[in-house]
């Protein structure tokens, strides 16, 4: 039975730009087909857990499908997962760890859905080794605009492969994912062996990453976005690999590594954001000092390693009523300087940013026209939208990103202009052509697709 | 969709040649803004408005025919603007000031003014509200006036039209609560624009640019009412409570 909720105001994780939609909770794939078939002029869009930052999972005036009921998960003998698109990664992780496996790719939060992981073609700390989520998808079931339920296999006929490719990273604009099968990777223990290196400035940090990332499955650097001058770009690089059984702590503590329960701390709604230049500068300073200059062989749990922020429920509310955005771009190696320029520019306007994240990307998936990763660097910076001068600074940075042959991440965007996206994604015309073919009446639309004219 | 940095991507101005409206469009100008529709009666002034906004770097400025008094044509004008794409801000800026003495001498003139200021505005506000709620987001900015808050001897006909409009817009603001659409009622005092060039500026007079800035910050904050200048709120609250016998004799 499908459930139609009263019209609801929806926002993304950044809590900016609300729009109202009718949220429908289908109880079955048939319900999804019915909803798609009876779409009104404002169309239909699937929404996962709403962890994208901007307006990607909104469809003002239209219908938004919440697939929470399509959340069955099965781990097959070969380790593959078959899951409903509404299944949360947080529910899949424990099942996998029990079998000595892990997600092939996980973002920095486990509270996202399989549908959201595929539609945004999410990347993790292992992109330089394993690629993005889409690289591990065996097949998906996609409800298309004509009401078909199509199983699109990675090794299927060319038309299916092309539609699957466009759906990976396609931000829900090719149809509604209802189920998927994806490969997993071995994880002999629920523990991670971590190497930590503290770098006093950006050059040192980037040099470390270029040299040693290939020796580790996971690598990410947390950058102090508020340090300026000689300390610009100082950061802490953590790299890791799944720990072997002989490295795992003795029993007793064995429950700790996952801590898959609900967040340990919850942030209440705050009228005035406690995050400002002073508190954040102090936090970044403390966190930098706390990190060891160099440490090897530390054994840590899956949750603190992959999902440090998940321990604080609703931390996005800390940014106050007006919300925040995340600026995330990717540039080829030749454009590495854009990382410096971005940190300088945002430090220059005094943007109070929490820890920023720097990562190296391996090769991208050009066949997935809107998939974000391209080989090189990616930087993600959280900034409250109330920061004076932010619009001009980011517009300016867009220019640098594009000049370097880079692009912005649609799952994080809440302020780019259509031309910036078109210039960053040369595959956009081919994505549009495919969409015109499979969805000639434009049933699948989002606030993001309208705003950016995708 | 107005972006996370409060930058609208499209604006529809009803009363597209109004000085206050044009200043507001300029204040909302950004790289994100790519469509501005100026709905106004055909005139050289309208062409000039398109040209000057375009020269100021506003992208996608076009004009469409619109007569506030011709309510039967309003749905067509609004539907066409919304059919081209979502409209993030609808600015209702048309209005006539008229002359109190002439209104009293020739009530037909007063009816005409009410036809524009109140009936025309009622027509577009209700229609715009439907379109905005239909898209689940967007703002309706309504140029009211402090003149509507307490009618003065010297311009109570105009004041009464604005009182009606203000009541309508305030009611709409409540009606649209939770719809994703939002109403901002703007209550300026004396603004030095084309409407008032023939008059001696009153105390606390402001420029069209000051009204525009107040609109921008009102939109950013999600306010329902803004006074321009802000001090007008206090002045009006004082005036509202003056005994009638005293109020009548004030030289305002
Ligand atoms: C703390 C935090 C850390 C993050 N870290 C990372 C990171 O390291 N790497 C990374 O890549 N991303 C990261 N993200 C972003 C997040 O992983 C993506 O935005 C992801 O898409 C969110 O999934 P979701 O289920 O919440 O989807 P939503 O945000 O609800 O939707 C995202 C998009 O997917 C589409 N979609 C969702 N479900 C379906 C479906 N069933 N069928 C078709 N389309 C669908 C929606 O229409 C929308 O366009 C992070 C986000 C947060 C909040
Ligand atoms: N100026 C002030 O002191 C003041 C104070 C408070 C409130 N306001 C209000 O602010 C708004 C904007 O005024 P303004 O100061 O910017 O003055 P303005 O420049 O004179 O603008 C008034 C606009 O109304 C338009 N208009 C009049 N009759 C119309 C009709 N029948 N159909 C379509 N458009 C019509 C005019 O267009 P044409 O070019 O076709 O004539 C003109 O563009 C008005 O609602 C006004 O009442 C002004």
CSV table of C-alpha atoms in Angstrom, one decimal, chain A residues 9 16-20 42 55 58 60-61 321-322 325 385 390-391 395 414-415 417 447 450-451 453, chain B residues 1-7 9 31-34 86 133-137 178-181 220-222:
chain,number,residue,atom,x,y,z
A,9,UNK,CA,8.9,21.2,3.0
A,16,UNK,CA,19.0,25.8,2.7
A,17,UNK,CA,16.4,26.4,-0.1
A,18,UNK,CA,13.3,24.5,1.0
A,19,UNK,CA,10.6,23.6,-1.5
A,20,UNK,CA,7.3,21.8,-0.9
A,42,UNK,CA,5.7,18.9,-11.9
A,55,UNK,CA,18.4,20.7,-3.8
A,58,UNK,CA,13.8,18.0,-3.9
A,60,UNK,CA,9.0,21.6,-5.6
A,61,UNK,CA,5.4,21.3,-6.5
A,321,UNK,CA,18.9,28.7,10.9
A,322,UNK,CA,20.2,29.8,7.6
A,325,UNK,CA,26.8,24.6,2.0
A,385,UNK,CA,25.9,30.6,3.9
A,390,UNK,CA,30.9,34.0,0.0
A,391,UNK,CA,28.9,34.2,-3.3
A,395,UNK,CA,31.9,32.3,-8.3
A,414,UNK,CA,23.4,24.6,-4.0
A,415,UNK,CA,24.7,27.7,-5.8
A,417,UNK,CA,25.0,28.4,-12.3
A,447,UNK,CA,14.9,21.4,-8.1
A,450,UNK,CA,15.6,23.0,-13.1
A,451,UNK,CA,18.0,25.3,-11.4
A,453,UNK,CA,19.1,23.3,-16.6
B,1,UNK,CA,15.0,28.1,-7.3
B,2,UNK,CA,16.6,30.9,-5.3
B,3,UNK,CA,20.0,29.4,-4.5
B,4,UNK,CA,21.5,28.8,-1.1
B,5,UNK,CA,23.2,32.2,-1.2
B,6,UNK,CA,19.8,33.9,-1.6
B,7,UNK,CA,20.2,34.6,-5.3
B,9,UNK,CA,17.4,32.9,-10.8
B,31,UNK,CA,25.5,35.5,-12.0
B,32,UNK,CA,22.7,33.2,-10.9
B,33,UNK,CA,20.0,35.6,-12.2
B,34,UNK,CA,19.2,34.6,-15.8
B,86,UNK,CA,10.0,28.6,-12.4
B,133,UNK,CA,2.4,27.3,-4.4
B,134,UNK,CA,2.1,25.2,-7.5
B,135,UNK,CA,5.9,25.2,-7.9
B,136,UNK,CA,6.4,24.8,-4.1
B,137,UNK,CA,8.8,27.7,-3.7
B,178,UNK,CA,4.1,26.2,4.9
B,179,UNK,CA,3.4,26.1,1.2
B,180,UNK,CA,7.0,26.7,0.2
B,181,UNK,CA,6.0,30.1,-1.1
B,220,UNK,CA,17.1,36.8,3.0
B,221,UNK,CA,15.6,36.8,6.4
B,222,UNK,CA,12.3,35.5,5.3
